[in-house]
Coordinates of C-alpha atoms and ligand atoms in Angstrom, one line a residue:
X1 CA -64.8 64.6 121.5
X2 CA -63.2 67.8 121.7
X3 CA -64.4 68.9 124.7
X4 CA -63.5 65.5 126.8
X5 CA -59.7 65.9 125.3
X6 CA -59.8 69.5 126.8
X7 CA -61.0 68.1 130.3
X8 CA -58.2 65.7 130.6
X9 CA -55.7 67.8 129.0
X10 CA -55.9 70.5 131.2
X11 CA -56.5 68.0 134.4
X12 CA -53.3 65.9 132.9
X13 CA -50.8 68.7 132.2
X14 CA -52.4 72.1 133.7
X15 CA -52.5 73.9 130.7
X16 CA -54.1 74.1 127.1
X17 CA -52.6 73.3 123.9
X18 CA -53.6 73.7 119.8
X19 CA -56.2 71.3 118.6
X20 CA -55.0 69.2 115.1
X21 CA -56.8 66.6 113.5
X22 CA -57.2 64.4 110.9
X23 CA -59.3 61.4 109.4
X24 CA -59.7 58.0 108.5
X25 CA -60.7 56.9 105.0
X26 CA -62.8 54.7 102.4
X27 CA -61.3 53.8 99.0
X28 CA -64.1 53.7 96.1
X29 CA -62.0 51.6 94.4
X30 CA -57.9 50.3 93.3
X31 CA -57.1 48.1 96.5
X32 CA -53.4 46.4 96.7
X33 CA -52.9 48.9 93.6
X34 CA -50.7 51.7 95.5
X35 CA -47.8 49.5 96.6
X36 CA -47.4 48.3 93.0
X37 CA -47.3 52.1 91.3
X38 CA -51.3 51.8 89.8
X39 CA -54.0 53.6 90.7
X40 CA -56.4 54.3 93.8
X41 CA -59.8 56.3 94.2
X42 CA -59.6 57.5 98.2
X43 CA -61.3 60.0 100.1
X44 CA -61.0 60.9 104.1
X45 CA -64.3 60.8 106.1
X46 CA -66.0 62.4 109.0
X47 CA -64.4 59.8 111.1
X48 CA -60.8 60.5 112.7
X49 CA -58.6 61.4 115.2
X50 CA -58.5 64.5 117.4
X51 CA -55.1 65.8 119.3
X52 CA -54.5 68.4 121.6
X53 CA -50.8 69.2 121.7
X54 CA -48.4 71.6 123.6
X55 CA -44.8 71.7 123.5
X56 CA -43.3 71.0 126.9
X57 CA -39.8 72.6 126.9
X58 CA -38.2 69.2 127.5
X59 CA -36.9 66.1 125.3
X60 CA -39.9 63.5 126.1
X61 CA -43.5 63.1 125.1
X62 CA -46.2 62.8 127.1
X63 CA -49.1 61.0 126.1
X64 CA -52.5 59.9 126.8
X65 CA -54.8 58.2 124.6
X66 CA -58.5 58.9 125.9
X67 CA -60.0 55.4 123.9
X68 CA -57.4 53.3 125.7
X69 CA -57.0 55.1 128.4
X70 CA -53.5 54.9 128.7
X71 CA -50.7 57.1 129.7
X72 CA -47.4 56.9 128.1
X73 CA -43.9 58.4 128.1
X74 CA -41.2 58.6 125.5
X75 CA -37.9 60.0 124.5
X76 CA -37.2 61.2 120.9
X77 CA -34.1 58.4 120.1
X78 CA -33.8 55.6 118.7
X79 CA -33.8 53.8 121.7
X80 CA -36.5 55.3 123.6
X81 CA -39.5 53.1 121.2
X82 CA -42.3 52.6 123.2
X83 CA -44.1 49.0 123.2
X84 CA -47.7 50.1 123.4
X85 CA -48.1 49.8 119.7
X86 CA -50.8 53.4 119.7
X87 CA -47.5 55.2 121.1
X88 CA -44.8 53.5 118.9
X89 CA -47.1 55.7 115.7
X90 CA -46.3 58.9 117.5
X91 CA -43.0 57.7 118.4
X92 CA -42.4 56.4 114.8
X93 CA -43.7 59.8 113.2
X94 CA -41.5 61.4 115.4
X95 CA -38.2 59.3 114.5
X96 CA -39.1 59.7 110.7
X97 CA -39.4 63.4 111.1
X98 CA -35.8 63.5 112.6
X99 CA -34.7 61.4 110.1
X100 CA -35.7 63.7 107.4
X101 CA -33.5 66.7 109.1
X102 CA -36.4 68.4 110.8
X103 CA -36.9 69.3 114.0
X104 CA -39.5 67.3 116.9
X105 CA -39.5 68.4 120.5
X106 CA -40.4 67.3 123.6
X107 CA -44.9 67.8 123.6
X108 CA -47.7 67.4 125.9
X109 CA -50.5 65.5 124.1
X110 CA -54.1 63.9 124.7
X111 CA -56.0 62.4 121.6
X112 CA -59.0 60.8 120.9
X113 CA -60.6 59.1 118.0
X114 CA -63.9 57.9 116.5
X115 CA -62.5 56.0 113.5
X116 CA -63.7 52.3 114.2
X117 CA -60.4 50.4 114.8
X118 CA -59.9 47.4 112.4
X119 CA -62.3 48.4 110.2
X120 CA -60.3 48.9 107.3
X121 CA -60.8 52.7 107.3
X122 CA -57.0 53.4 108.3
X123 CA -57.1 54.9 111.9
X124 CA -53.6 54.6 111.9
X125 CA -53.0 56.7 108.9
X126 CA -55.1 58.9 111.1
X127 CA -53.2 59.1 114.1
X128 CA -50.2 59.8 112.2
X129 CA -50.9 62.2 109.6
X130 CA -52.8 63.8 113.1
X131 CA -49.2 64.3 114.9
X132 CA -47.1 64.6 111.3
X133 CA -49.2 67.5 110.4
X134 CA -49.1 68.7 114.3
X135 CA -44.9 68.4 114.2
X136 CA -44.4 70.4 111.0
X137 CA -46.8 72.7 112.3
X138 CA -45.3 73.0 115.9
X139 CA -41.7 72.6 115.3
X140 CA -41.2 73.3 111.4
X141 CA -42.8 76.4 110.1
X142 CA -44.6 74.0 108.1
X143 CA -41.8 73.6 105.9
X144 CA -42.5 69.8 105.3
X145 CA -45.0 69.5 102.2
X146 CA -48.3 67.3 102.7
X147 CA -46.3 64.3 100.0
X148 CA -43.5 64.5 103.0
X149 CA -45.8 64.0 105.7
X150 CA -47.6 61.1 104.6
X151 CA -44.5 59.5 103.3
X152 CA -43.4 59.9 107.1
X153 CA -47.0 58.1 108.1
X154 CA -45.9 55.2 105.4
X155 CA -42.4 55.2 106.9
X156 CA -43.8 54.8 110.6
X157 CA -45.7 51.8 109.5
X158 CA -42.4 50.3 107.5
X159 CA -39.8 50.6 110.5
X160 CA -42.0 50.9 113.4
X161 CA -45.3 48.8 113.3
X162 CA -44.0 45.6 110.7
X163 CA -46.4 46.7 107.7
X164 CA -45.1 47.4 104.5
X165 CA -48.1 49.2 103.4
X166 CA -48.9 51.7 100.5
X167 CA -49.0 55.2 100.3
X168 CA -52.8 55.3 99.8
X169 CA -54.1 56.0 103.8
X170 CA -51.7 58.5 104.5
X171 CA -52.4 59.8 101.0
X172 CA -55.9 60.3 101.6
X173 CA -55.6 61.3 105.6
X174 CA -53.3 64.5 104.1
X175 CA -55.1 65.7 101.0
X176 CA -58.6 64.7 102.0
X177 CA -60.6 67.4 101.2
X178 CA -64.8 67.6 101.3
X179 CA -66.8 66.0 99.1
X180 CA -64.3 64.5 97.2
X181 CA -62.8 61.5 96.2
X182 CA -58.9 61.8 94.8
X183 CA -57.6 59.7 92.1
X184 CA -53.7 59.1 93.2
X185 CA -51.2 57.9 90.5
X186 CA -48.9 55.6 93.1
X187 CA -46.5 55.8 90.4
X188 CA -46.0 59.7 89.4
X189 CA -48.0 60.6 92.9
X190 CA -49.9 62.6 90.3
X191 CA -53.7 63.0 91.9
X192 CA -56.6 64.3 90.4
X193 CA -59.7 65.2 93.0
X194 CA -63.1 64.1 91.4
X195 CA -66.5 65.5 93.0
X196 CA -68.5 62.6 94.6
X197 CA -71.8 63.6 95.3
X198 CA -73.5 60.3 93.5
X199 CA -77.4 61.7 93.5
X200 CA -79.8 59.2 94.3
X201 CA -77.4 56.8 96.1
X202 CA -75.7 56.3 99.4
X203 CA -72.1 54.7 100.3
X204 CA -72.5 52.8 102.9
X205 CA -70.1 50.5 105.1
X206 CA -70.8 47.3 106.8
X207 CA -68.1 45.6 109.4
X208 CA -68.2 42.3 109.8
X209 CA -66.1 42.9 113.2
X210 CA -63.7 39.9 111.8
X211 CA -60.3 41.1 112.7
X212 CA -57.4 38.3 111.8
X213 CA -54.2 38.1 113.6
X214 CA -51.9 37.8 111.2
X215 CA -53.1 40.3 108.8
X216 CA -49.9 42.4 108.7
X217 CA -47.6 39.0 107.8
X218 CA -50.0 38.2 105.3
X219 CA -50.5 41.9 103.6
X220 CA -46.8 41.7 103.8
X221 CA -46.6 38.4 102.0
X222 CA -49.1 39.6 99.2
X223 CA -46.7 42.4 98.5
X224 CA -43.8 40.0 98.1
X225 CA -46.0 38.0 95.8
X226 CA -46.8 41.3 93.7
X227 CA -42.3 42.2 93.4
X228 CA -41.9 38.8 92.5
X229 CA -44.1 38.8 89.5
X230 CA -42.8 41.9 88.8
X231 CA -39.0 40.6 88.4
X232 CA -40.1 37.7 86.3
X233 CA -41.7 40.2 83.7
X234 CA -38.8 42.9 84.0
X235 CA -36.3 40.0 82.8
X236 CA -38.5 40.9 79.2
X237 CA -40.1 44.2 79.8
X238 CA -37.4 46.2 81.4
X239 CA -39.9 49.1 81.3
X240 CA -41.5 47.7 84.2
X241 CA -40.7 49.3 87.1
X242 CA -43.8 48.1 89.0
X243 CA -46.2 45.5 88.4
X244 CA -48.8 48.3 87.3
X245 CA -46.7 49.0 84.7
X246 CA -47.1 44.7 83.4
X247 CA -49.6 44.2 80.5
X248 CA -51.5 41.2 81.1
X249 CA -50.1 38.9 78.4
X250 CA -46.6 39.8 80.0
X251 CA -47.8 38.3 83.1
X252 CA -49.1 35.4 80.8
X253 CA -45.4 34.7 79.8
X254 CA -44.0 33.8 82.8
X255 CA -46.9 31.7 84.0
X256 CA -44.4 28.7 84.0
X257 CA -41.8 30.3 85.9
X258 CA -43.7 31.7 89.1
X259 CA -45.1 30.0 91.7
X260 CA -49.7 29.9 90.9
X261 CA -50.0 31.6 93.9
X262 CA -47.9 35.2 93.0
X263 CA -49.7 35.2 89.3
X264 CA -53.1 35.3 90.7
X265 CA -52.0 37.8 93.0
X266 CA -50.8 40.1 89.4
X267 CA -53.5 38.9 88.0
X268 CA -56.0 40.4 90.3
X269 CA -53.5 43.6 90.6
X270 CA -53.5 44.5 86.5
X271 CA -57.0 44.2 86.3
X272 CA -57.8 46.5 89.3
X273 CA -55.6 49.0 88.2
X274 CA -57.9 49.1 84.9
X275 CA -60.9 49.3 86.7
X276 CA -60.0 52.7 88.7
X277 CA -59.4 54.4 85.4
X278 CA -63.1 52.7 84.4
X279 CA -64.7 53.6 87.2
X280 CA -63.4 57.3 86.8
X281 CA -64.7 57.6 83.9
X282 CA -68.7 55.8 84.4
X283 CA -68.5 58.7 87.4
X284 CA -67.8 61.2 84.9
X285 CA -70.6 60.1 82.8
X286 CA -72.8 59.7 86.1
X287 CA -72.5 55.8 85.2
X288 CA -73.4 54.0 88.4
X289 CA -74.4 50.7 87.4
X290 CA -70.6 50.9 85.3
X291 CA -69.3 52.2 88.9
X292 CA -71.1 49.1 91.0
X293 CA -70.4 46.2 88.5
X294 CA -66.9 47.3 88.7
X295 CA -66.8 47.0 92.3
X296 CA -68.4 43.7 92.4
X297 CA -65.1 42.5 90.3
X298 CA -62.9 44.0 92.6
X299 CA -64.8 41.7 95.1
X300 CA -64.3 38.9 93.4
X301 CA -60.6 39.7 92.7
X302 CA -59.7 39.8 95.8
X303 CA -61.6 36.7 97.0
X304 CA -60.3 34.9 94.7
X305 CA -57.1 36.0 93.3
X306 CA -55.6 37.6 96.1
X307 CA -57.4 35.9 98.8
X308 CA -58.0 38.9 101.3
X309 CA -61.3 38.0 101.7
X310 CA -62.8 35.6 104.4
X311 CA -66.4 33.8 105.0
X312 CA -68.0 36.3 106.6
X313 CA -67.5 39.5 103.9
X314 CA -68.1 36.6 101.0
X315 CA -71.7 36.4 103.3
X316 CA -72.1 40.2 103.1
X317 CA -70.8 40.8 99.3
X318 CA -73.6 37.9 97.7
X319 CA -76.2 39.2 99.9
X320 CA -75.6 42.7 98.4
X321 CA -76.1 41.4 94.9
X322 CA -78.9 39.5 96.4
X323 CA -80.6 42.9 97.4
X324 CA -79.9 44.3 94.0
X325 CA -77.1 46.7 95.6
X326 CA -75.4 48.9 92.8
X327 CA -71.7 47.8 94.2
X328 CA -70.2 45.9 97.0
X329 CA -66.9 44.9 97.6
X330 CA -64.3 44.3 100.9
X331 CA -62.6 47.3 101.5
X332 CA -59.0 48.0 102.5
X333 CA -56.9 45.9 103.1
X334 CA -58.9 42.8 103.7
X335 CA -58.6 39.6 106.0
X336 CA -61.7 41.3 108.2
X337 CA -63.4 44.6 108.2
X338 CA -66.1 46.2 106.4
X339 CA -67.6 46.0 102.5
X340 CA -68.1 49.3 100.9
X341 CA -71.7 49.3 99.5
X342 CA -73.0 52.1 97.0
X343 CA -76.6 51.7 97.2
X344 CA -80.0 53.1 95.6
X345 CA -81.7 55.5 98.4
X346 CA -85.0 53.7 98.1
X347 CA -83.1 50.3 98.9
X348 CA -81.2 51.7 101.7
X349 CA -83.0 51.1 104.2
X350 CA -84.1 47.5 103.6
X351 CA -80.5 46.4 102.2
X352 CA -78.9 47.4 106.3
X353 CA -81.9 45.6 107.7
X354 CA -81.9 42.9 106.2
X355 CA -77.6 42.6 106.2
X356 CA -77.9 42.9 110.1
X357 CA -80.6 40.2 110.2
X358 CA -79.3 37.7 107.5
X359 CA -75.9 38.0 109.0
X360 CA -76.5 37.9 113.1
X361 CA -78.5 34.7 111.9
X362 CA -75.6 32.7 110.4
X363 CA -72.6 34.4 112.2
X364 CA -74.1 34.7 116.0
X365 CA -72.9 38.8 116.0
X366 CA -74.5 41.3 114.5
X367 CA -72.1 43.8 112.0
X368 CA -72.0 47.6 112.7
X369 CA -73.3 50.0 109.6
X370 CA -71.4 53.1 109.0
X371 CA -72.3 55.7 106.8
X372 CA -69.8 58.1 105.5
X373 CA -69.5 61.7 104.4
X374 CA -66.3 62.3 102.4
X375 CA -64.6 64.6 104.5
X376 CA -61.3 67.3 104.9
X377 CA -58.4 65.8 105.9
X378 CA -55.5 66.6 108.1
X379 CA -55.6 70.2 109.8
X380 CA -54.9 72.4 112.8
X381 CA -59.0 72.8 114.3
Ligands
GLA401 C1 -54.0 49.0 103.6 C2 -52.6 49.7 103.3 C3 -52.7 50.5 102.0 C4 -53.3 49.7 100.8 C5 -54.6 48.9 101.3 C6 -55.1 48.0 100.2 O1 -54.9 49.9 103.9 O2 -52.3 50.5 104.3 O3 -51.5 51.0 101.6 O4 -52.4 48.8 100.3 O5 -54.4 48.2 102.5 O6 -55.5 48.7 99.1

């Protein structure tokens, strides 16, 4: 990947540049947790985003994204938002870098990226905590801390890309580090990393290649479910600042006075946020079945609780039990994507044959299998 970057940078702009990168990410578990102060369990992966980038001497970017092969040109203000939406991230990292008094300047850039797109694995916390990291680097002495630059990754998706996700991609796209998964307090941002190196098992991730249209409106809905439920119970807990925070016969008590619909949704939420600190804790006792059975719950949370689930990762999740896979769940943020599977070696190879079979047979397309090794995140190469 590097080397094609090089080739078109240098036929592109004449010159060379610094290499930065940065990576996607799987969550072992605590999904819908971070924008509601609980818990999540995140790692980055070997799958991510490459950038070379030179500063140009003017006040524009120039980009050119090697996937899409597009080129594209920008000014740093407010007005100069770009509509392809890959440019409006490096346009929105940009603005939020400004924003925060620092300093972005005119660059020469060509990226590339391997992080399957709509997969759930965040390649767009990739591609910004890929440029966020470049910025402070370039223009900043690296004076802006890795908290900062994955809250300006969160900010970009906010006010320039209509989500109003989390902090958990970014998270895990800036303190990724190898071979471990890092348990993130959304609340006190406290994070602990935990060695994942599960013996005897694989993690492996299965895309159904279901992508829904209006996945952001509904993500954003969910989240406006999750405040709501949160308001009823702060009119007699005013200790809860976030839904995390809600014990479940708290939620119980103003049953009558929400609409079903946002008390599933905490429902789900309080529970998950109790399994992350469960599921720590089986992995610190090397207590995979604890791990997997947890993950199936998650499953069926978010099926159907919080309804991010859809036909075709319902197919994939029963058929995991079926093979007697340790976990399964949908990972992310749902409406599509993949199920994160932690599976016994010896079944490995029968669970992905017969998942591509069984599914191809009822859906008419085959999924794709990843497998992941928890990687480093952002960095200059
Ligand atoms: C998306 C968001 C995250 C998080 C997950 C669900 O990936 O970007 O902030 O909410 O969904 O856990």
């Amino acid at each position: 990947m590097k080397e094609k970057i090089a080739k078109k940078f240098q036929e592109q702009f004449g010159c060379e540049g610094d290499f930065f990168a940065s990576a996607g990410r799987i969550n072992l578990i605590g999904e819908h947790t971070d924008y509601n102060g609980g818990y999540v369990f995140p790692g980055a992966i070997d799958k991510g985003i490459i950038a070379e980038i030179k500063p140009n001497g003017t006040d524009k970017v120039r980009a050119f994204s090697v996937d899409i092969n597009e080129y594209v040109e920008f000014g740093l203000n407010e007005e100069d938002a770009p509509s392809q939406s890959w440019a409006r991230y490096i346009f929105g990292v940009c603005r939020e870098t400004i924003k925060r008094g620092f300093v972005v300047k005119g660059f020469d850039t060509v990226f590339a990226g391997d992080v399957p797109l709509g997969a759930g694995l965040s390649s767009s916390a990739a591609l910004e905590s890929t440029f966020a990291y470049a910025v402070n680097y370039l223009f900043n002495e690296e004076k802006i801390d890795r908290f900062e630059l994955a809250k300006i990754g969160q900010s970009t998706e906010h006010n320039y890309c209509g989500v109003k996700c989390g902090i958990m991609d970014q998270f895990a796209s800036c303190f990724g580090k190898k071979g471990a998964l890092i348990r993130l307090n959304c609340k006190t941002l406290e994070y602990k990393y935990f060695p994942f190196d599960p013996k005897g098992y694989k993690l492996v991730l299965i895309d159904s290649c279901v992508k829904h249209e209006l996945a952001s409106s509904a993500y954003n809905k969910r989240r406006a479910s999750c405040e709501n439920a949160a308001a009823a119970i702060r009119k007699n807990h005013p200790e809860v600042d976030f839904l995390s925070d809600a014990k479940r016969v708290w939620l119980d008590e103003v049953r009558a006075e929400i609409p079903e619909e946002d008390f599933l949704r905490a429902e789900y939420v309080i529970g998950e946020v109790q399994r992350v600190l469960d599921v720590c804790d089986a992995l610190e006792r090397g207590d995979y079945e604890t791990v997997g059975e947890m993950m199936y719950q998650t499953h069926f949370g978010l099926s159907r609780l919080y309804e991010v689930s859809c036909e075709e990762l319902d197919f994939l999740n029963k058929l995991a039990r079926k093979c007697e896979v340790t976990g399964s769940r949908v990972m992310g943020g749902g409406f599509g994507g993949c199920t994160i599977n932690l599976v016994k070696d010896e079944l490995y190879d029968s669970f992905v044959k017969t998942a591509i079979e069984q599914f191809t047979a009822k859906f008419g397309h085959a999924p794709k299998v990843y497998d992941v090794v928890i990687s480093d995140g952002a960095r200059k190469l």
